[in-house]
XYZ file of C-alpha atoms in Angstrom:
754
model
C 67.142 -223.996 157.365
C 69.601 -224.731 154.539
C 73.302 -224.370 155.178
C 74.792 -221.102 153.909
C 77.290 -221.076 151.074
C 80.180 -218.666 150.651
C 81.278 -216.778 147.561
C 84.131 -214.329 147.055
C 83.833 -210.983 145.356
C 85.786 -207.760 144.765
C 83.960 -204.728 146.159
C 83.226 -202.251 143.334
C 82.211 -199.237 145.420
C 85.514 -197.358 145.691
C 89.126 -197.520 144.573
C 90.221 -199.766 147.462
C 88.806 -202.810 145.616
C 88.584 -204.911 148.786
C 88.017 -208.646 148.696
C 84.651 -209.708 150.126
C 83.415 -212.930 151.646
C 79.719 -213.128 150.789
C 77.485 -215.502 152.730
C 74.497 -216.712 150.716
C 71.336 -218.341 152.015
C 68.290 -219.300 149.921
C 69.684 -217.437 146.928
C 70.024 -214.161 148.849
C 72.912 -212.333 150.442
C 72.853 -213.040 154.167
C 76.105 -211.379 155.291
C 79.211 -209.672 153.928
C 82.636 -209.754 155.546
C 86.159 -208.875 154.509
C 88.004 -211.767 152.873
C 90.935 -212.427 155.185
C 92.634 -214.572 152.537
C 92.431 -211.936 149.829
C 95.998 -211.417 148.579
C 95.504 -207.664 148.229
C 93.139 -206.379 150.946
C 93.788 -209.108 153.586
C 90.368 -208.807 155.221
C 90.050 -205.020 155.312
C 86.508 -203.782 154.733
C 84.884 -200.367 155.090
C 81.137 -199.719 155.634
C 80.495 -199.357 151.908
C 81.240 -203.025 151.269
C 78.588 -204.134 153.764
C 76.081 -201.859 151.992
C 76.199 -203.977 148.829
C 73.474 -206.149 150.358
C 71.176 -203.119 150.621
C 72.046 -202.012 147.097
C 70.994 -205.434 145.848
C 67.692 -205.217 147.705
C 66.959 -201.482 147.405
C 63.270 -201.084 146.501
C 64.042 -197.823 144.684
C 66.481 -199.291 142.185
C 65.070 -200.030 138.755
C 64.310 -203.558 137.666
C 62.863 -202.762 134.240
C 63.370 -200.010 131.655
C 61.452 -196.766 132.021
C 60.080 -194.784 129.071
C 58.671 -191.303 129.528
C 55.104 -190.967 128.245
C 53.327 -187.605 128.498
C 55.932 -186.408 130.962
C 55.761 -189.441 133.269
C 57.879 -192.572 133.493
C 56.187 -195.893 132.800
C 57.731 -199.352 132.884
C 58.430 -200.865 129.490
C 59.831 -204.068 128.071
C 63.381 -204.089 126.768
C 62.063 -204.371 123.224
C 59.828 -201.315 123.732
C 62.659 -199.293 125.276
C 65.114 -200.026 122.476
C 62.407 -199.437 119.878
C 61.841 -195.958 121.347
C 65.562 -195.251 121.076
C 65.649 -196.621 117.525
C 62.776 -194.328 116.593
C 64.147 -191.117 118.091
C 67.960 -191.175 118.205
C 69.045 -191.850 114.588
C 67.136 -188.869 113.079
C 68.990 -186.536 115.469
C 72.342 -188.108 114.654
C 71.651 -187.824 110.930
C 71.449 -184.017 111.036
C 75.187 -183.533 111.413
C 76.353 -186.946 110.407
C 79.031 -187.684 107.883
C 80.667 -191.039 107.388
C 84.429 -191.036 107.569
C 86.657 -193.961 106.658
C 86.094 -195.970 109.817
C 83.764 -193.861 111.902
C 81.039 -191.263 111.924
C 81.449 -187.618 112.852
C 78.220 -186.461 114.431
C 78.188 -183.843 117.153
C 74.455 -183.506 117.722
C 74.837 -186.259 120.321
C 76.882 -186.258 123.522
C 78.034 -188.974 125.907
C 78.429 -188.275 129.639
C 80.133 -190.978 131.703
C 79.905 -191.204 135.484
C 82.278 -192.448 138.170
C 80.686 -195.917 138.696
C 81.706 -196.797 135.132
C 85.309 -197.190 136.310
C 84.174 -199.777 138.856
C 82.385 -202.126 136.447
C 84.309 -204.209 133.924
C 81.521 -204.371 131.347
C 80.903 -200.632 131.345
C 84.544 -199.594 131.232
C 85.425 -201.966 128.390
C 82.365 -201.212 126.260
C 81.793 -197.477 126.711
C 84.567 -196.809 124.145
C 82.638 -198.921 121.628
C 79.529 -196.792 122.165
C 81.549 -193.585 121.875
C 83.069 -194.770 118.601
C 79.639 -195.684 117.248
C 78.199 -192.279 118.148
C 81.100 -190.570 116.396
C 80.862 -187.396 118.474
C 83.540 -185.109 119.815
C 81.205 -184.422 122.735
C 82.439 -187.020 125.212
C 82.433 -185.953 128.857
C 83.171 -187.814 132.077
C 83.674 -187.385 135.799
C 87.443 -187.399 135.128
C 87.288 -183.651 134.415
C 85.669 -183.145 137.808
C 88.449 -184.665 139.876
C 91.508 -186.219 138.233
C 92.317 -185.056 134.720
C 95.270 -182.881 135.833
C 97.111 -185.973 137.063
C 96.439 -187.816 133.817
C 97.775 -184.857 131.846
C 100.932 -184.303 133.877
C 101.705 -188.039 133.924
C 101.125 -188.330 130.198
C 103.428 -185.412 129.440
C 106.163 -186.604 131.796
C 106.063 -190.371 131.281
C 104.311 -190.872 127.964
C 100.928 -192.302 128.937
C 97.852 -190.976 130.714
C 97.775 -193.864 133.210
C 101.496 -193.995 134.012
C 100.825 -192.525 137.443
C 103.395 -193.249 140.159
C 101.992 -194.133 143.597
C 103.647 -194.250 147.032
C 105.302 -197.543 147.898
C 103.861 -197.204 151.386
C 105.006 -200.560 152.718
C 108.646 -199.456 152.422
C 108.254 -195.671 152.748
C 109.758 -193.781 155.709
C 108.508 -190.251 154.970
C 105.222 -189.592 153.175
C 104.222 -185.998 152.405
C 100.568 -185.863 151.400
C 98.690 -182.916 149.886
C 94.933 -182.583 149.424
C 94.327 -186.291 150.052
C 92.376 -188.177 152.688
C 92.856 -191.920 152.138
C 91.304 -192.764 155.512
C 88.010 -191.603 153.981
C 88.619 -192.374 150.300
C 90.601 -195.632 150.716
C 92.972 -194.051 148.222
C 92.292 -192.131 145.050
C 94.444 -192.668 141.976
C 96.184 -194.873 144.544
C 94.489 -198.174 145.373
C 95.458 -198.793 148.999
C 92.940 -200.681 151.185
C 93.593 -200.544 154.915
C 95.547 -197.281 154.802
C 95.338 -196.777 158.574
C 97.251 -199.988 159.310
C 99.824 -199.196 156.637
C 100.345 -195.687 158.002
C 100.686 -197.055 161.538
C 103.289 -199.513 160.291
C 105.192 -196.644 158.644
C 105.210 -194.779 161.951
C 106.145 -197.892 163.931
C 109.335 -198.287 161.920
C 110.267 -194.688 162.692
C 108.762 -193.080 159.610
C 106.725 -189.882 159.384
C 103.445 -188.925 157.753
C 102.931 -185.212 157.073
C 99.585 -183.975 155.717
C 99.061 -180.594 154.059
C 95.356 -179.730 153.840
C 92.966 -176.812 154.552
C 91.090 -179.181 156.888
C 92.338 -181.377 159.685
C 91.020 -184.499 157.990
C 90.789 -188.014 159.361
C 94.165 -188.691 157.750
C 95.625 -185.473 159.157
C 94.579 -186.542 162.660
C 96.491 -189.775 162.157
C 99.565 -187.954 160.828
C 102.668 -186.946 162.721
C 102.186 -183.400 161.503
C 99.413 -181.428 159.846
C 99.866 -178.109 158.069
C 96.976 -175.888 157.013
C 97.262 -174.504 153.474
C 95.095 -171.939 151.711
C 92.832 -173.639 149.152
C 94.159 -173.390 145.614
C 97.719 -172.542 146.646
C 99.292 -176.025 146.517
C 101.141 -174.935 143.387
C 103.014 -172.251 145.330
C 103.917 -174.572 148.202
C 105.284 -177.134 145.733
C 107.155 -174.504 143.734
C 108.734 -173.408 147.007
C 109.895 -176.963 147.671
C 111.430 -177.258 144.205
C 113.126 -173.871 144.608
C 114.770 -175.034 147.856
C 116.015 -178.274 146.309
C 117.931 -176.254 143.717
C 118.824 -173.337 145.990
C 120.373 -175.524 148.685
C 122.011 -178.049 146.371
C 119.733 -180.890 147.398
C 118.938 -182.286 143.942
C 119.902 -185.988 143.727
C 118.595 -187.819 140.662
C 120.196 -191.092 141.697
C 119.418 -193.991 139.364
C 117.345 -191.687 137.163
C 120.284 -189.484 136.186
C 120.517 -190.863 132.645
C 116.753 -190.926 132.142
C 115.653 -187.347 132.885
C 115.441 -184.413 130.490
C 114.729 -180.802 131.428
C 116.334 -180.404 134.851
C 117.959 -177.074 133.987
C 114.745 -175.770 132.450
C 112.929 -176.470 135.717
C 115.712 -174.782 137.683
C 115.246 -171.594 135.655
C 111.446 -171.792 135.763
C 111.153 -171.854 139.564
C 113.426 -168.868 140.231
C 110.478 -166.503 140.904
C 109.036 -168.794 143.590
C 111.329 -168.634 146.609
C 109.664 -169.830 149.836
C 109.893 -166.324 151.246
C 107.763 -165.090 148.349
C 105.134 -167.852 148.263
C 104.692 -168.308 152.028
C 102.086 -165.602 152.436
C 99.974 -166.901 149.574
C 99.880 -170.504 150.743
C 99.821 -169.812 154.478
C 102.852 -171.978 155.254
C 105.966 -170.345 156.682
C 109.031 -170.121 154.459
C 111.191 -171.933 157.022
C 108.655 -174.776 157.157
C 108.845 -175.149 153.369
C 112.637 -175.252 153.547
C 112.554 -177.749 156.410
C 110.268 -180.113 154.490
C 112.410 -179.911 151.346
C 115.486 -180.796 153.376
C 113.697 -183.684 155.072
C 112.557 -185.118 151.738
C 116.063 -184.853 150.320
C 117.661 -186.411 153.413
C 115.289 -189.391 153.765
C 116.344 -192.405 151.757
C 112.803 -193.724 151.230
C 110.292 -190.898 150.839
C 107.452 -189.872 148.569
C 105.131 -186.952 147.855
C 101.509 -187.746 147.020
C 98.818 -185.276 145.978
C 95.230 -185.977 145.174
C 91.794 -184.366 144.856
C 92.683 -181.083 146.501
C 95.662 -180.654 144.188
C 93.555 -181.355 141.083
C 90.335 -179.393 141.607
C 91.903 -175.940 141.339
C 92.984 -173.468 138.688
C 96.566 -174.781 138.726
C 95.657 -178.444 139.027
C 97.962 -179.572 136.219
C 100.906 -177.606 137.585
C 100.353 -179.002 141.085
C 100.083 -182.572 139.792
C 103.278 -182.107 137.771
C 105.214 -180.586 140.664
C 104.418 -183.518 142.948
C 106.414 -185.742 140.611
C 109.058 -183.102 139.966
C 109.828 -183.201 143.685
C 109.887 -187.007 143.634
C 112.309 -186.986 140.685
C 114.634 -184.310 142.062
C 114.963 -186.041 145.437
C 115.741 -189.410 143.821
C 112.525 -190.966 145.086
C 110.754 -191.674 141.814
C 110.899 -195.332 140.743
C 112.797 -196.259 143.888
C 111.650 -198.671 146.641
C 109.880 -196.718 149.353
C 109.309 -193.816 146.993
C 106.758 -193.154 144.250
C 106.684 -196.184 141.947
C 104.878 -197.449 138.864
C 102.626 -200.504 139.323
C 102.845 -203.210 136.679
C 99.300 -204.343 135.994
C 98.536 -207.809 134.680
C 96.088 -206.556 132.042
C 95.011 -203.482 130.076
C 98.031 -201.315 130.989
C 99.329 -199.504 127.905
C 102.684 -198.925 129.584
C 103.303 -202.697 129.484
C 102.520 -202.997 125.765
C 104.566 -202.310 122.659
C 108.217 -201.386 122.576
C 109.426 -200.552 126.103
C 111.129 -197.276 126.949
C 109.914 -195.169 124.034
C 106.640 -194.256 122.379
C 104.463 -191.584 120.839
C 103.734 -189.754 124.074
C 100.453 -187.885 124.475
C 98.898 -184.891 122.804
C 95.963 -182.669 123.628
C 93.654 -180.487 121.587
C 93.044 -182.968 118.776
C 89.488 -181.652 118.963
C 88.004 -178.610 120.647
C 84.644 -177.800 122.113
C 82.347 -175.823 119.854
C 81.445 -172.989 122.246
C 84.416 -172.381 124.570
C 87.099 -173.831 122.273
C 88.311 -175.979 125.175
C 90.872 -178.590 124.125
C 90.223 -182.311 124.275
C 92.374 -184.104 126.846
C 92.561 -187.914 127.016
C 89.703 -188.115 124.514
C 87.361 -185.956 126.583
C 86.079 -182.413 126.744
C 85.501 -180.703 130.107
C 82.261 -181.726 131.807
C 81.684 -178.039 132.512
C 81.254 -177.487 128.755
C 78.250 -179.814 128.472
C 75.634 -177.234 129.450
C 76.747 -174.630 126.917
C 76.961 -177.226 124.173
C 73.280 -178.000 124.784
C 72.186 -174.376 125.176
C 74.022 -172.682 122.310
C 72.318 -172.831 118.898
C 74.263 -173.507 115.739
C 75.768 -176.331 113.757
C 76.787 -179.175 116.043
C 74.496 -178.145 118.906
C 73.931 -181.092 121.228
C 70.334 -182.250 120.920
C 70.668 -185.834 122.216
C 72.492 -187.106 125.282
C 73.390 -190.550 126.596
C 74.478 -190.733 130.234
C 76.148 -193.826 131.668
C 76.073 -194.260 135.457
C 76.431 -190.545 136.050
C 74.783 -187.701 137.929
C 76.358 -184.447 136.713
C 73.409 -182.362 137.933
C 74.846 -182.917 141.417
C 78.497 -183.604 140.640
C 79.249 -180.761 138.200
C 79.365 -177.030 138.986
C 76.114 -175.077 138.607
C 73.862 -178.097 138.433
C 70.698 -175.954 138.245
C 71.817 -174.558 134.896
C 72.620 -178.044 133.587
C 69.247 -179.365 134.768
C 67.471 -176.602 132.859
C 69.523 -177.408 129.761
C 68.683 -181.116 129.959
C 65.007 -180.233 129.764
C 65.578 -178.637 126.339
C 67.100 -181.778 124.772
C 65.149 -183.533 122.076
C 66.117 -186.943 123.407
C 68.014 -188.350 126.374
C 68.905 -191.923 127.335
C 70.370 -192.961 130.685
C 71.993 -196.273 131.555
C 71.402 -196.304 135.304
C 69.723 -198.240 138.106
C 68.133 -195.161 139.724
C 65.921 -192.213 138.866
C 68.274 -189.594 140.246
C 68.766 -185.844 139.825
C 70.117 -186.342 136.285
C 68.259 -189.385 134.960
C 64.878 -187.835 135.888
C 65.354 -185.763 132.729
C 65.795 -188.825 130.491
C 63.273 -190.118 127.982
C 64.465 -193.701 128.429
C 66.285 -195.261 131.398
C 67.966 -198.645 130.920
C 68.929 -200.359 134.204
C 71.895 -202.687 134.142
C 72.674 -205.586 136.420
C 73.921 -205.049 139.941
C 77.445 -205.985 141.060
C 76.562 -209.368 142.567
C 74.888 -210.358 139.279
C 77.936 -209.722 137.085
C 81.498 -210.925 136.829
C 84.190 -208.417 137.677
C 87.842 -207.597 137.160
C 89.288 -204.214 138.042
C 90.428 -202.845 134.701
C 91.919 -199.547 135.877
C 92.840 -199.890 139.540
C 95.640 -202.491 139.345
C 97.430 -199.800 137.335
C 97.332 -197.653 140.487
C 97.733 -200.253 143.230
C 100.234 -200.255 146.085
C 101.060 -203.883 145.201
C 100.779 -205.883 141.976
C 98.016 -208.473 141.819
C 95.355 -210.089 139.627
C 91.853 -210.933 140.929
C 88.632 -211.976 139.216
C 85.096 -212.319 140.599
C 82.444 -214.505 138.987
C 78.791 -213.568 139.573
C 77.588 -214.216 143.117
C 73.883 -214.277 142.204
C 72.193 -215.362 138.989
C 70.940 -212.377 136.957
C 67.161 -212.052 136.609
C 65.837 -213.780 133.472
C 65.715 -211.578 130.412
C 67.886 -208.815 131.863
C 70.829 -207.843 129.650
C 74.199 -207.036 131.137
C 75.399 -203.463 130.802
C 77.920 -204.354 128.112
C 75.065 -205.819 126.078
C 73.017 -202.647 126.604
C 75.915 -200.546 125.331
C 76.352 -202.798 122.292
C 72.676 -202.428 121.394
C 72.963 -198.660 121.698
C 76.066 -198.787 119.489
C 74.176 -200.824 116.895
C 71.385 -198.261 116.835
C 73.882 -195.396 116.582
C 75.585 -197.103 113.637
C 72.271 -197.434 111.826
C 72.207 -201.199 111.674
C 68.465 -201.133 111.009
C 65.368 -201.846 113.012
C 66.711 -205.242 114.072
C 69.111 -203.424 116.408
C 66.194 -202.560 118.675
C 64.998 -206.153 119.150
C 68.340 -207.890 118.733
C 68.565 -211.393 120.157
C 71.370 -212.690 122.323
C 72.848 -214.312 119.216
C 72.713 -210.968 117.393
C 74.576 -209.263 120.238
C 77.161 -212.031 120.233
C 77.653 -211.629 116.492
C 78.062 -207.861 116.871
C 80.585 -208.339 119.649
C 82.474 -210.884 117.528
C 82.626 -208.393 114.689
C 83.884 -205.531 116.868
C 86.506 -207.631 118.668
C 87.745 -209.062 115.373
C 87.990 -205.603 113.835
C 89.961 -204.253 116.808
C 92.351 -207.197 116.776
C 92.998 -206.943 113.056
C 93.956 -203.304 113.460
C 96.413 -204.242 116.203
C 97.913 -207.578 115.154
C 96.870 -208.091 111.554
C 96.873 -211.695 110.327
C 97.361 -213.093 113.856
C 93.859 -211.979 114.843
C 92.231 -215.283 113.891
C 94.672 -217.276 116.015
C 94.100 -215.061 119.032
C 90.335 -215.244 118.637
C 90.539 -219.001 118.482
C 92.635 -219.063 121.680
C 89.994 -217.122 123.651
C 86.984 -218.799 122.028
C 85.601 -220.212 125.326
C 84.867 -216.685 126.562
C 82.440 -213.973 125.466
C 81.891 -210.316 126.175
C 84.144 -208.697 128.795
C 85.660 -212.064 129.748
C 86.983 -212.514 126.235
C 88.618 -209.085 126.324
C 90.031 -209.864 129.773
C 91.516 -213.197 128.662
C 93.123 -211.494 125.678
C 94.588 -208.810 127.946
C 95.835 -211.215 130.617
C 97.416 -213.653 128.181
C 99.129 -210.886 126.240
C 100.129 -208.973 129.385
C 103.445 -208.882 131.245
C 102.627 -211.955 133.342
C 100.588 -213.783 130.672
C 101.096 -217.130 129.001
C 101.602 -215.322 125.658
C 99.021 -217.639 124.120
C 100.946 -220.780 124.927
C 104.513 -219.541 124.518
C 104.907 -219.213 128.306
C 102.879 -222.091 129.781
C 103.232 -220.971 133.406
C 101.865 -217.506 132.636
C 98.485 -216.049 133.492
C 95.220 -216.790 131.726
C 91.704 -215.927 132.803
C 91.167 -219.565 133.719
C 94.131 -219.422 136.124
C 92.996 -216.185 137.730
C 89.445 -217.470 137.990
C 90.709 -220.584 139.749
C 92.232 -218.411 142.518
C 89.206 -217.050 144.427
C 91.380 -214.926 146.725
C 93.489 -213.554 143.877
C 97.078 -213.974 142.727
C 99.804 -211.882 144.334
C 102.288 -210.588 141.765
C 104.700 -209.034 144.218
C 105.735 -205.597 145.459
C 106.280 -202.650 143.170
C 109.630 -202.748 141.401
C 111.666 -200.134 139.494
C 110.451 -199.772 135.890
C 112.377 -196.854 134.373
C 113.193 -196.769 131.495
C 110.928 -199.688 130.453
C 107.743 -197.912 131.619
C 108.365 -194.767 129.567
C 106.431 -194.069 126.383
C 107.781 -190.598 125.579
C 109.253 -189.889 122.119
C 112.618 -189.102 123.726
C 112.610 -192.228 125.879
C 113.258 -190.018 128.911
C 111.240 -188.547 131.768
C 110.244 -185.132 130.465
C 110.670 -182.990 133.563
C 109.897 -179.702 131.802
C 106.980 -180.069 129.348
C 106.477 -176.815 127.458
C 102.728 -176.807 128.103
C 103.317 -176.783 131.854
C 106.211 -174.345 131.885
C 104.050 -171.965 129.879
C 101.419 -171.896 132.608
C 103.921 -170.833 135.260
C 103.667 -167.220 134.083
C 99.983 -167.309 134.993
C 100.862 -168.750 138.392
C 103.299 -165.887 138.962
C 100.584 -163.392 138.055
C 98.163 -165.108 140.424
C 100.720 -165.005 143.222
C 100.151 -161.265 143.482
C 96.353 -161.610 143.594
C 94.801 -161.299 147.076
C 93.006 -164.430 148.252
C 89.232 -164.164 148.895
C 88.160 -163.616 152.511
C 86.008 -166.741 152.669
C 86.113 -169.787 150.389
C 84.459 -173.192 150.254
C 86.049 -176.606 149.811
C 84.546 -180.088 149.506
C 84.761 -183.027 151.866
C 84.730 -186.804 151.497
C 83.156 -189.252 153.916
C 83.991 -192.937 154.367
C 80.284 -193.827 154.009
C 79.819 -191.924 150.764
C 81.220 -191.841 147.255
C 80.159 -188.791 145.276
C 76.350 -188.803 144.941
C 75.554 -192.473 144.451
C 75.455 -194.121 147.908
C 73.037 -191.928 149.818
C 70.011 -194.186 149.353
C 71.354 -197.103 151.386
C 70.143 -197.104 155.030
C 73.292 -198.647 156.496
C 75.340 -195.773 155.053
C 72.750 -193.030 155.630
C 72.180 -193.719 159.331
C 73.957 -191.860 162.094
C 74.720 -188.163 162.451
C 74.038 -185.659 159.700
C 77.103 -185.674 157.451
C 76.220 -182.834 155.099
C 77.196 -180.025 157.441
C 79.184 -176.870 156.781
C 82.333 -176.798 158.908
C 83.011 -173.200 159.928
C 85.956 -171.939 161.956
C 84.919 -170.247 165.246
C 86.350 -166.905 164.141
C 84.382 -166.990 160.876
C 81.216 -168.069 162.687
C 81.477 -165.099 165.042
C 82.273 -162.709 162.192
C 79.340 -163.908 160.053
C 76.854 -164.277 162.911
C 76.161 -168.014 162.605
C 75.934 -170.556 165.416
C 76.736 -174.219 165.900
C 73.916 -176.526 164.666
C 72.079 -173.507 163.349
C 70.968 -172.872 159.767
C 72.909 -170.569 157.488
C 72.897 -169.429 153.887
C 75.921 -169.925 151.660
C 76.009 -167.843 148.496
C 78.463 -168.401 145.688
C 80.036 -165.855 143.356
C 77.329 -166.478 140.759
C 74.523 -165.689 143.200
C 73.293 -169.233 143.860
C 72.417 -169.847 147.514
C 72.054 -173.070 149.508
C 70.881 -173.535 153.073
C 73.298 -175.460 155.284
C 73.559 -176.718 158.832
C 76.571 -175.159 160.535
C 79.101 -177.088 162.562
C 81.510 -174.709 164.271
C 84.926 -176.355 164.361
C 88.615 -175.526 164.344
C 89.012 -178.541 162.044
C 89.095 -176.020 159.188
C 91.484 -173.103 158.957
C 90.108 -169.566 159.236
C 88.627 -168.302 155.989
C 87.605 -171.795 154.849
C 84.218 -173.529 154.913
C 84.019 -177.260 154.212
C 80.835 -178.745 152.744
C 80.742 -182.317 151.382
C 80.005 -182.771 147.695
C 77.373 -184.995 146.094
C 74.367 -183.915 148.161
C 71.188 -181.991 147.313
C 68.631 -184.806 147.021
C 65.602 -182.523 147.294
C 64.809 -182.044 143.612
C 61.413 -183.038 142.218
C 61.060 -186.244 140.256
C 63.761 -188.345 141.897
C 63.031 -191.805 143.296
C 65.499 -191.998 146.171
C 63.392 -192.331 149.288
C 66.195 -192.691 151.842
C 68.334 -189.950 150.303
C 65.385 -187.555 150.052
C 64.747 -187.795 153.798
C 68.139 -186.210 154.487
C 68.868 -184.387 151.228
C 71.705 -182.135 152.329
C 72.922 -179.127 150.354
C 74.409 -179.162 146.871
C 77.915 -177.710 147.154
C 78.372 -177.593 143.397
C 75.359 -175.317 142.952
C 77.568 -172.585 144.436
C 80.434 -173.019 141.985
C 81.202 -171.245 138.736
C 81.038 -173.687 135.828
C 83.194 -171.408 133.654
C 86.240 -171.818 135.929
C 88.599 -174.657 135.080
C 92.245 -175.516 134.756
C 92.758 -174.506 131.112
C 95.387 -177.186 130.498
C 93.393 -180.233 131.612
C 89.855 -178.848 131.526
C 89.298 -179.919 135.124
C 86.620 -178.012 137.010
C 87.673 -175.661 139.803
C 85.792 -177.148 142.736
C 88.007 -175.954 145.570
C 88.525 -172.442 146.857
C 85.502 -170.720 145.328
C 84.534 -167.479 147.113
C 81.346 -167.589 149.175
C 79.305 -165.385 151.504
C 77.997 -166.824 154.783
C 74.930 -165.402 156.518
C 72.509 -166.557 159.214
C 69.590 -168.488 157.799
C 66.137 -169.533 158.889
C 65.176 -173.135 159.582
């Protein structure tokens, strides 16, 4: 038997981005372990990383394109698949197409981008090229299902959508966490592998972890204190904290004093939200709110962190904003042990251009055709996709391209979206599975799997608890003749731009020439006459690697194309298989700011304006019974349920029901029940009676419902679970960010039959 070899790889299955040690034997993956020498994750590994072996070998994943003929999928060559797209997509685009100076404007097509896109370098760097080629306002992504409120509040406060402060947990002594469960998620908009050990270290040095959540989560069980909160009321709890900071004279801006605008405006805005007034709505006693505000103000190194639960509600943008308002007012923003801004080695806009001042962000540059919803961060709300397909008129969506997404399960009211997808004239999916969404496609184009591609985390170093740079070369050789996903997207872009029939059967040289043209055009817009010199400097690389070398060399630690010889280049990062540590987080204000004023905007008008709606809602009685989602360590949205190593064990798609609610509704532990949403949709669930949830709350994990016809997910279909999002109202969203309201929807619970 040949001796095994070892390769190193960054895990792409969640935001922890752990380093892997991959043992190879006979050209196959034999074992996967955590890389103990990885400068960032230091050997930590969750079950998802081990499952990469099964993903690589999954018999259900696609190995060739599929084209639908007479209602059935048949395997096709790449030339046949692209020829089908060339034949059917351009005529649809032409109906509403008009050529502008540098782009098209054609809204008969839409682009829907899924969560895995953020975990693959080629997809994340080349999806914008496809979007530009399509020229449509109809761009949707999973960001409006879980995180857009934080992008909006951060953009308004600090000047860029990805200037998101994260807890400096290694030096923090008091961490207040809302609606987050990093023991299951490994961090979300906060890349923090091995959270358990870091939390234990915080506690060992005398620090405290307090979790506020409607469920006693895995993280809450680890915490020093857990407080139940009514779903959707985080905004009132946070407003109560801010009120106390002003009311009791606890505001201390510290080093930020000269860099904050709007403190007095916030003081006036929170006057209606005394703890004694908001306590009943959020379910947390007024004295507890005051006690926590005092503790935050009195602790030298403290931070507030809010995540999914604070975003997926009507006041998601306000809640996301108030998290950082508290951090600013207590002097904990941009301070060691507080909430700090990472300094990424590449692709971070807040490290580019003139430091300390910028254009800021704006929303509503475009609006959706049917609901008039504003664009935020270049996207429209995912919950608008269905109506844009259904509603006749000029600009009606008749063609759709999905990229690594499954909105039929991940978006509210998936049954309505599924019906709408069937009415499209043409649909293309870039995906490795026939899932609940791609089953509706006319053409499915499978990309390479993670071990077959190089990787660099484009987004997550901008959200990491420590600065670093890590690159992974391919672990396995890609199958002959299989294009990488970035090449697939470039071919689709060529077809969308009407580059002629040769776009369908483009050679590798043609794709390289197209990439050269697009990179050159982008560089000339940014740096003018220097573009040729920069292109010459990165000439050894192609595709995503070329873009990465450009970003690293021009980044804050880069060699500046030879002007700083000891700086980073892709070659240097590639030569460090365990990564390069770039040190702990450090204060960055005012350099990090990109607001027009050059200050932290504590009181953006858009957010202050929504407070009147929050005050109105404060007087509205809460529903008797509501549903919230749940995350599991062995799952990530809907795309890991077909891997046996993750699917084994106890049933995870259960409805947690408090004993009092179970008795009131007549349901029993392990028994079946029916959950009905406000819109009348019903799903059958398995009940688990537990005081893990507060009374009046049912918890059902999201991303399940693998029992629809036409999918090819054998393992997932054996234990399909119930689709939480089928119960939810797709018309409800945070109007500022467009984020779907996925938490706190009213439901009815009744006994069911097996």
